[in-house]
Amino acid sequence: MPSQKSAAKQAHIVMNGLAFGESPRWYDGRLWFCNWGTGQIIAVDADGNSEIMLTVPATLPYSIDWLPDGRLVVVCGREGLVLRQEADGTMVTHADLRHLSESPWNEIVVDGRGNIYVNGGGPAPAPGQHFGPGTIVLIAPDGSVRQVADKIAFANGMAVTPDNKTLIVAESHANRLTAFDIAADGSLANRRRWADLGNGFPDGICLDTEGAIWYADVPNRHCVRVREGGAMLESVDADRGCFACMLGGAEGKTLFIVAAEWRGFEYMISDARTGQLLSIEAPAPGAGWP
């Protein structure tokens, strides 16, 4: 079981009035994130000045990352497509995942070698369930697509270590972080429990230079920093569900959190604008990918 975490800290509000922030990424001096329900991808600087960078043909879920050459890739979850933004701003299909699953896709991470990992999909959910067991697929730099993991208990955030050797995924419905070794060809092997989170429900995650992971937790309304093995180091409280987090800022030591009031899957798209972008200083800078 996880050890007792230290006293929780409070974050500062950077932005208010978002629909549903997700998939935050620190890129090119700004924090980028998806504003689910609107199709918008927004970038915001340290002073809170925001800009809508593009609008994609998806409502939710959708997530973002960048190829090594700087081109943006977007997972359009319900559409089963990974789109790529070209230098002139046009969007083209980078990969079609519909032949692998008709279930929605969720998160994306691109490692330092250009391997793209996308999770979600998987078998159709059982009657009365919103999601079936998830999978992880690899889109290799040559464009080939193949499944590299299955039976993920609600696949959520993913991160790759700086040496490109380990992928860690949040299994929200199993209350754990799970690790895989990454082979030379991008395949995943040696599946193992990275951390048992007790009553924690990990959503989006990010790594720091001390080898710890921050995970966002919707029902518990906080973000928690945890070591491999499950030792909880500290937490940041919010007054609404925390969906994802990312380390960034000038020195990489600002933890950004996207949070919103959670009313259930059937109310994810609504006119309510309870989404916030929060920030707080962290003990160690970000590392790895995304």
mmCIF file of C-alpha atoms in Angstrom:
data_model
loop_
_atom_site.group_PDB
_atom_site.id
_atom_site.type_symbol
_atom_site.label_atom_id
_atom_site.label_comp_id
_atom_site.label_asym_id
_atom_site.label_seq_id
_atom_site.Cartn_x
_atom_site.Cartn_y
_atom_site.Cartn_z
ATOM 1 C CA MET A 1 0.000 0.000 0.000
ATOM 2 C CA PRO A 2 1.171 3.576 -0.610
ATOM 3 C CA SER A 3 2.759 5.380 2.281
ATOM 4 C CA GLN A 4 1.166 8.426 3.867
ATOM 5 C CA LYS A 5 1.677 11.518 1.756
ATOM 6 C CA SER A 6 2.745 14.880 3.155
ATOM 7 C CA ALA A 7 0.369 17.775 3.699
ATOM 8 C CA ALA A 8 -1.369 18.911 0.532
ATOM 9 C CA LYS A 9 -0.573 22.245 -1.127
ATOM 10 C CA GLN A 10 -2.893 24.600 -2.995
ATOM 11 C CA ALA A 11 -2.334 25.617 -6.612
ATOM 12 C CA HIS A 12 -2.866 29.017 -8.230
ATOM 13 C CA ILE A 13 -5.456 29.668 -10.952
ATOM 14 C CA VAL A 14 -3.911 30.537 -14.326
ATOM 15 C CA MET A 15 -7.112 30.357 -16.419
ATOM 16 C CA ASN A 16 -10.831 30.060 -15.707
ATOM 17 C CA GLY A 17 -13.846 29.359 -17.899
ATOM 18 C CA LEU A 18 -12.563 26.356 -19.813
ATOM 19 C CA ALA A 19 -14.924 23.657 -21.027
ATOM 20 C CA PHE A 20 -12.798 20.630 -20.155
ATOM 21 C CA GLY A 21 -9.001 20.876 -20.207
ATOM 22 C CA GLU A 22 -7.028 17.745 -21.103
ATOM 23 C CA SER A 23 -3.680 16.560 -22.519
ATOM 24 C CA PRO A 24 -1.475 19.440 -21.264
ATOM 25 C CA ARG A 25 1.976 19.653 -22.869
ATOM 26 C CA TRP A 26 4.847 22.096 -22.364
ATOM 27 C CA TYR A 27 6.135 23.056 -25.810
ATOM 28 C CA ASP A 28 8.101 25.975 -27.234
ATOM 29 C CA GLY A 29 7.844 28.119 -24.105
ATOM 30 C CA ARG A 30 4.109 27.708 -23.512
ATOM 31 C CA LEU A 31 1.642 25.264 -22.004
ATOM 32 C CA TRP A 32 -0.556 23.706 -24.688
ATOM 33 C CA PHE A 33 -3.738 21.787 -23.879
ATOM 34 C CA CYS A 34 -6.951 20.469 -25.422
ATOM 35 C CA ASN A 35 -10.212 22.165 -24.476
ATOM 36 C CA TRP A 36 -12.531 19.166 -24.792
ATOM 37 C CA GLY A 37 -16.039 19.881 -25.996
ATOM 38 C CA THR A 38 -14.898 22.748 -28.216
ATOM 39 C CA GLY A 39 -12.298 21.141 -30.495
ATOM 40 C CA GLN A 40 -9.839 23.865 -29.494
ATOM 41 C CA ILE A 41 -6.137 23.435 -28.832
ATOM 42 C CA ILE A 42 -4.958 26.343 -26.680
ATOM 43 C CA ALA A 43 -1.492 27.638 -25.752
ATOM 44 C CA VAL A 44 -0.937 29.849 -22.700
ATOM 45 C CA ASP A 45 2.182 31.618 -21.455
ATOM 46 C CA ALA A 46 3.432 32.077 -17.899
ATOM 47 C CA ASP A 47 1.430 35.306 -17.542
ATOM 48 C CA GLY A 48 -1.859 33.661 -18.489
ATOM 49 C CA ASN A 49 -2.030 35.075 -22.025
ATOM 50 C CA SER A 50 -3.789 32.439 -24.122
ATOM 51 C CA GLU A 51 -4.173 31.787 -27.822
ATOM 52 C CA ILE A 52 -6.329 29.304 -29.744
ATOM 53 C CA MET A 53 -3.741 27.562 -31.913
ATOM 54 C CA LEU A 54 -6.170 25.469 -33.972
ATOM 55 C CA THR A 55 -9.547 23.781 -33.909
ATOM 56 C CA VAL A 56 -9.720 20.090 -34.750
ATOM 57 C CA PRO A 57 -12.671 17.998 -36.028
ATOM 58 C CA ALA A 58 -13.210 16.281 -32.686
ATOM 59 C CA THR A 59 -15.134 17.087 -29.540
ATOM 60 C CA LEU A 60 -13.720 14.499 -27.103
ATOM 61 C CA PRO A 61 -11.531 12.707 -26.467
ATOM 62 C CA TYR A 62 -8.576 14.191 -28.308
ATOM 63 C CA SER A 63 -4.938 14.574 -27.289
ATOM 64 C CA ILE A 64 -1.715 16.034 -28.663
ATOM 65 C CA ASP A 65 2.036 15.635 -28.919
ATOM 66 C CA TRP A 66 4.817 16.514 -31.350
ATOM 67 C CA LEU A 67 6.987 14.512 -33.727
ATOM 68 C CA PRO A 68 10.771 14.981 -33.403
ATOM 69 C CA ASP A 69 10.686 17.330 -36.423
ATOM 70 C CA GLY A 70 8.220 19.639 -34.641
ATOM 71 C CA ARG A 71 5.007 18.697 -36.418
ATOM 72 C CA LEU A 72 1.947 18.458 -34.173
ATOM 73 C CA VAL A 73 0.012 15.167 -34.038
ATOM 74 C CA VAL A 74 -3.550 14.940 -32.734
ATOM 75 C CA VAL A 75 -5.522 11.862 -31.713
ATOM 76 C CA CYS A 76 -9.192 12.275 -32.664
ATOM 77 C CA GLY A 77 -10.509 9.619 -30.324
ATOM 78 C CA ARG A 78 -14.028 8.889 -31.524
ATOM 79 C CA GLU A 79 -13.027 9.285 -35.158
ATOM 80 C CA GLY A 80 -10.203 6.737 -34.806
ATOM 81 C CA LEU A 81 -7.689 8.961 -36.575
ATOM 82 C CA VAL A 82 -4.300 10.463 -35.775
ATOM 83 C CA LEU A 83 -3.911 13.755 -37.627
ATOM 84 C CA ARG A 84 -0.678 15.605 -38.407
ATOM 85 C CA GLN A 85 -0.255 19.344 -38.909
ATOM 86 C CA GLU A 86 2.007 20.191 -41.844
ATOM 87 C CA ALA A 87 4.319 23.200 -42.002
ATOM 88 C CA ASP A 88 1.668 25.223 -43.854
ATOM 89 C CA GLY A 89 -0.886 24.525 -41.106
ATOM 90 C CA THR A 90 -2.969 21.986 -43.002
ATOM 91 C CA MET A 91 -4.087 18.820 -41.235
ATOM 92 C CA VAL A 92 -3.578 15.420 -42.871
ATOM 93 C CA THR A 93 -4.192 11.860 -41.721
ATOM 94 C CA HIS A 94 -1.048 10.432 -40.116
ATOM 95 C CA ALA A 95 -2.588 7.071 -39.131
ATOM 96 C CA ASP A 96 -5.994 5.403 -39.305
ATOM 97 C CA LEU A 97 -6.763 3.244 -36.250
ATOM 98 C CA ARG A 98 -10.326 2.274 -37.138
ATOM 99 C CA HIS A 99 -9.342 -1.204 -38.313
ATOM 100 C CA LEU A 100 -7.985 -1.958 -34.818
ATOM 101 C CA SER A 101 -11.015 -0.905 -32.793
ATOM 102 C CA GLU A 102 -14.304 0.942 -33.036
ATOM 103 C CA SER A 103 -13.993 2.075 -29.411
ATOM 104 C CA PRO A 104 -12.667 5.609 -28.761
ATOM 105 C CA TRP A 105 -8.927 6.247 -28.498
ATOM 106 C CA ASN A 106 -7.541 8.391 -25.726
ATOM 107 C CA GLU A 107 -3.951 9.447 -24.953
ATOM 108 C CA ILE A 108 -0.787 9.865 -27.017
ATOM 109 C CA VAL A 109 2.931 10.079 -26.286
ATOM 110 C CA VAL A 110 5.783 10.375 -28.794
ATOM 111 C CA ASP A 111 9.150 9.133 -27.542
ATOM 112 C CA GLY A 112 12.566 10.534 -28.417
ATOM 113 C CA ARG A 113 12.944 8.199 -31.397
ATOM 114 C CA GLY A 114 9.672 9.170 -33.053
ATOM 115 C CA ASN A 115 7.645 6.169 -31.900
ATOM 116 C CA ILE A 116 4.028 7.176 -31.328
ATOM 117 C CA TYR A 117 2.033 5.334 -28.659
ATOM 118 C CA VAL A 118 -1.749 5.732 -28.541
ATOM 119 C CA ASN A 119 -3.984 4.067 -25.970
ATOM 120 C CA GLY A 120 -7.679 3.317 -25.685
ATOM 121 C CA GLY A 121 -9.585 1.443 -28.333
ATOM 122 C CA GLY A 122 -9.905 -2.215 -27.432
ATOM 123 C CA PRO A 123 -13.013 -4.421 -27.263
ATOM 124 C CA ALA A 124 -16.509 -3.018 -26.990
ATOM 125 C CA PRO A 125 -17.585 -2.330 -23.400
ATOM 126 C CA ALA A 126 -19.814 -4.773 -21.557
ATOM 127 C CA PRO A 127 -23.507 -3.860 -21.178
ATOM 128 C CA GLY A 128 -23.864 -0.941 -18.798
ATOM 129 C CA GLN A 129 -20.158 -0.062 -18.955
ATOM 130 C CA HIS A 130 -18.640 3.025 -20.585
ATOM 131 C CA PHE A 131 -15.317 1.391 -21.510
ATOM 132 C CA GLY A 132 -13.959 -2.039 -22.282
ATOM 133 C CA PRO A 133 -10.370 -3.160 -21.649
ATOM 134 C CA GLY A 134 -7.955 -0.773 -23.358
ATOM 135 C CA THR A 135 -4.994 -1.346 -25.620
ATOM 136 C CA ILE A 136 -1.786 0.446 -26.596
ATOM 137 C CA VAL A 137 -0.834 0.727 -30.256
ATOM 138 C CA LEU A 138 2.480 1.744 -31.791
ATOM 139 C CA ILE A 139 2.714 3.958 -34.859
ATOM 140 C CA ALA A 140 6.319 3.503 -35.971
ATOM 141 C CA PRO A 141 8.319 6.184 -37.783
ATOM 142 C CA ASP A 142 7.806 4.215 -41.037
ATOM 143 C CA GLY A 143 4.032 4.612 -40.632
ATOM 144 C CA SER A 144 3.277 0.997 -39.716
ATOM 145 C CA VAL A 145 0.651 0.459 -37.004
ATOM 146 C CA ARG A 146 0.391 -2.476 -34.611
ATOM 147 C CA GLN A 147 -0.994 -3.278 -31.183
ATOM 148 C CA VAL A 148 1.703 -3.654 -28.515
ATOM 149 C CA ALA A 149 -0.332 -4.133 -25.298
ATOM 150 C CA ASP A 150 -3.839 -5.120 -24.262
ATOM 151 C CA LYS A 151 -6.096 -5.566 -21.228
ATOM 152 C CA ILE A 152 -5.372 -2.083 -19.867
ATOM 153 C CA ALA A 153 -7.900 -1.175 -17.165
ATOM 154 C CA PHE A 154 -9.097 2.155 -18.589
ATOM 155 C CA ALA A 155 -5.938 3.419 -20.283
ATOM 156 C CA ASN A 156 -5.175 7.032 -19.419
ATOM 157 C CA GLY A 157 -1.977 9.104 -19.203
ATOM 158 C CA MET A 158 1.338 7.779 -20.537
ATOM 159 C CA ALA A 159 4.972 8.820 -20.140
ATOM 160 C CA VAL A 160 8.297 7.585 -21.526
ATOM 161 C CA THR A 161 11.521 7.789 -19.518
ATOM 162 C CA PRO A 162 14.387 9.984 -20.823
ATOM 163 C CA ASP A 163 16.402 6.954 -21.977
ATOM 164 C CA ASN A 164 13.489 5.780 -24.177
ATOM 165 C CA LYS A 165 13.565 2.413 -22.395
ATOM 166 C CA THR A 166 10.388 2.461 -20.283
ATOM 167 C CA LEU A 167 6.756 3.397 -20.956
ATOM 168 C CA ILE A 168 4.474 3.996 -17.978
ATOM 169 C CA VAL A 169 0.689 4.053 -18.325
ATOM 170 C CA ALA A 170 -2.041 5.026 -15.878
ATOM 171 C CA GLU A 171 -4.618 2.254 -15.404
ATOM 172 C CA SER A 172 -7.379 4.316 -13.858
ATOM 173 C CA HIS A 173 -9.778 1.473 -13.067
ATOM 174 C CA ALA A 174 -7.016 -0.677 -11.537
ATOM 175 C CA ASN A 175 -5.668 2.105 -9.239
ATOM 176 C CA ARG A 176 -2.123 1.643 -10.490
ATOM 177 C CA LEU A 177 0.681 2.808 -12.736
ATOM 178 C CA THR A 178 1.998 0.073 -15.012
ATOM 179 C CA ALA A 179 5.414 -0.032 -16.708
ATOM 180 C CA PHE A 180 6.666 -1.742 -19.866
ATOM 181 C CA ASP A 181 10.164 -2.136 -21.279
ATOM 182 C CA ILE A 182 10.492 -0.590 -24.749
ATOM 183 C CA ALA A 183 12.414 -2.755 -27.224
ATOM 184 C CA ALA A 184 14.600 -1.452 -30.049
ATOM 185 C CA ASP A 185 11.691 -1.815 -32.487
ATOM 186 C CA GLY A 186 9.255 -0.010 -30.162
ATOM 187 C CA SER A 187 7.531 -3.171 -28.906
ATOM 188 C CA LEU A 188 6.474 -3.357 -25.253
ATOM 189 C CA ALA A 189 7.460 -6.223 -22.919
ATOM 190 C CA ASN A 190 8.011 -7.093 -19.238
ATOM 191 C CA ARG A 191 4.726 -5.639 -18.049
ATOM 192 C CA ARG A 192 4.903 -4.872 -14.330
ATOM 193 C CA ARG A 193 3.307 -2.817 -11.584
ATOM 194 C CA TRP A 194 5.184 0.481 -11.231
ATOM 195 C CA ALA A 195 3.098 1.737 -8.312
ATOM 196 C CA ASP A 196 0.006 0.567 -6.452
ATOM 197 C CA LEU A 197 -1.987 3.727 -5.692
ATOM 198 C CA GLY A 198 -4.433 2.339 -3.122
ATOM 199 C CA ASN A 199 -7.626 4.364 -3.568
ATOM 200 C CA GLY A 200 -6.009 6.626 -6.171
ATOM 201 C CA PHE A 201 -7.460 6.864 -9.689
ATOM 202 C CA PRO A 202 -4.641 8.038 -11.979
ATOM 203 C CA ASP A 203 -5.575 10.055 -15.062
ATOM 204 C CA GLY A 204 -2.927 12.185 -16.815
ATOM 205 C CA ILE A 205 0.707 11.741 -15.690
ATOM 206 C CA CYS A 206 4.156 13.275 -16.111
ATOM 207 C CA LEU A 207 7.708 12.363 -15.054
ATOM 208 C CA ASP A 208 10.355 14.439 -13.266
ATOM 209 C CA THR A 209 14.156 14.324 -13.142
ATOM 210 C CA GLU A 210 14.145 12.479 -9.809
ATOM 211 C CA GLY A 211 12.275 9.558 -11.368
ATOM 212 C CA ALA A 212 8.987 10.375 -9.656
ATOM 213 C CA ILE A 213 5.616 10.619 -11.372
ATOM 214 C CA TRP A 214 2.896 13.169 -10.830
ATOM 215 C CA TYR A 215 -0.595 11.802 -11.480
ATOM 216 C CA ALA A 216 -3.895 13.659 -11.653
ATOM 217 C CA ASP A 217 -6.887 12.145 -9.858
ATOM 218 C CA VAL A 218 -10.485 13.109 -10.670
ATOM 219 C CA PRO A 219 -12.570 11.642 -7.800
ATOM 220 C CA ASN A 220 -9.974 12.535 -5.146
ATOM 221 C CA ARG A 221 -9.573 16.081 -6.527
ATOM 222 C CA HIS A 222 -5.816 16.268 -6.324
ATOM 223 C CA CYS A 223 -2.483 15.602 -8.021
ATOM 224 C CA VAL A 224 -0.012 13.313 -6.273
ATOM 225 C CA ARG A 225 3.739 12.824 -6.676
ATOM 226 C CA VAL A 226 4.723 9.174 -6.261
ATOM 227 C CA ARG A 227 7.888 7.093 -6.488
ATOM 228 C CA GLU A 228 8.228 3.688 -8.118
ATOM 229 C CA GLY A 229 6.904 1.166 -5.595
ATOM 230 C CA GLY A 230 4.104 3.451 -4.392
ATOM 231 C CA ALA A 231 5.663 5.882 -1.869
ATOM 232 C CA MET A 232 3.592 9.076 -2.053
ATOM 233 C CA LEU A 233 5.755 12.164 -1.654
ATOM 234 C CA GLU A 234 3.336 15.095 -1.760
ATOM 235 C CA SER A 235 0.007 16.203 -3.159
ATOM 236 C CA VAL A 236 -1.705 19.294 -4.519
ATOM 237 C CA ASP A 237 -5.389 19.768 -3.676
ATOM 238 C CA ALA A 238 -8.084 21.313 -5.863
ATOM 239 C CA ASP A 239 -11.797 21.995 -5.378
ATOM 240 C CA ARG A 240 -12.697 19.986 -8.501
ATOM 241 C CA GLY A 241 -11.482 16.923 -10.359
ATOM 242 C CA CYS A 242 -7.893 16.952 -11.621
ATOM 243 C CA PHE A 243 -7.699 15.388 -15.093
ATOM 244 C CA ALA A 244 -4.072 15.796 -16.163
ATOM 245 C CA CYS A 245 -0.827 17.499 -15.219
ATOM 246 C CA MET A 246 2.418 18.573 -16.880
ATOM 247 C CA LEU A 247 5.731 20.014 -15.705
ATOM 248 C CA GLY A 248 6.997 23.075 -17.554
ATOM 249 C CA GLY A 249 7.825 26.719 -17.103
ATOM 250 C CA ALA A 250 11.150 28.500 -17.511
ATOM 251 C CA GLU A 251 13.025 26.002 -15.315
ATOM 252 C CA GLY A 252 10.683 23.050 -15.891
ATOM 253 C CA LYS A 253 9.597 23.115 -12.236
ATOM 254 C CA THR A 254 6.073 24.500 -12.622
ATOM 255 C CA LEU A 255 3.369 21.851 -12.306
ATOM 256 C CA PHE A 256 0.378 22.728 -14.480
ATOM 257 C CA ILE A 257 -2.949 21.031 -13.720
ATOM 258 C CA VAL A 258 -6.154 20.978 -15.764
ATOM 259 C CA ALA A 259 -9.195 20.585 -13.529
ATOM 260 C CA ALA A 260 -12.976 20.700 -13.880
ATOM 261 C CA GLU A 261 -16.127 19.744 -12.019
ATOM 262 C CA TRP A 262 -17.000 16.111 -12.750
ATOM 263 C CA ARG A 263 -20.677 15.209 -13.214
ATOM 264 C CA GLY A 264 -20.271 11.872 -15.003
ATOM 265 C CA PHE A 265 -19.523 10.743 -18.546
ATOM 266 C CA GLU A 266 -22.994 11.625 -19.804
ATOM 267 C CA TYR A 267 -22.470 15.295 -18.850
ATOM 268 C CA MET A 268 -18.960 15.786 -20.236
ATOM 269 C CA ILE A 269 -20.245 17.986 -23.073
ATOM 270 C CA SER A 270 -22.313 20.829 -21.669
ATOM 271 C CA ASP A 271 -22.492 24.612 -21.548
ATOM 272 C CA ALA A 272 -20.921 24.628 -18.080
ATOM 273 C CA ARG A 273 -17.454 26.192 -18.126
ATOM 274 C CA THR A 274 -16.004 24.872 -14.883
ATOM 275 C CA GLY A 275 -12.586 24.049 -16.332
ATOM 276 C CA GLN A 276 -9.464 25.660 -14.884
ATOM 277 C CA LEU A 277 -5.744 25.668 -15.554
ATOM 278 C CA LEU A 278 -3.815 25.677 -12.264
ATOM 279 C CA SER A 279 -0.109 25.961 -11.466
ATOM 280 C CA ILE A 280 2.231 25.405 -8.522
ATOM 281 C CA GLU A 281 5.980 25.106 -8.078
ATOM 282 C CA ALA A 282 7.293 21.540 -7.966
ATOM 283 C CA PRO A 283 10.465 20.147 -6.340
ATOM 284 C CA ALA A 284 11.989 18.797 -9.557
ATOM 285 C CA PRO A 285 11.760 19.684 -13.266
ATOM 286 C CA GLY A 286 10.057 17.593 -15.893
ATOM 287 C CA ALA A 287 11.817 14.785 -17.740
ATOM 288 C CA GLY A 288 11.162 12.322 -20.546
ATOM 289 C CA TRP A 289 8.150 12.494 -22.810
ATOM 290 C CA PRO A 290 5.689 14.113 -23.240
#
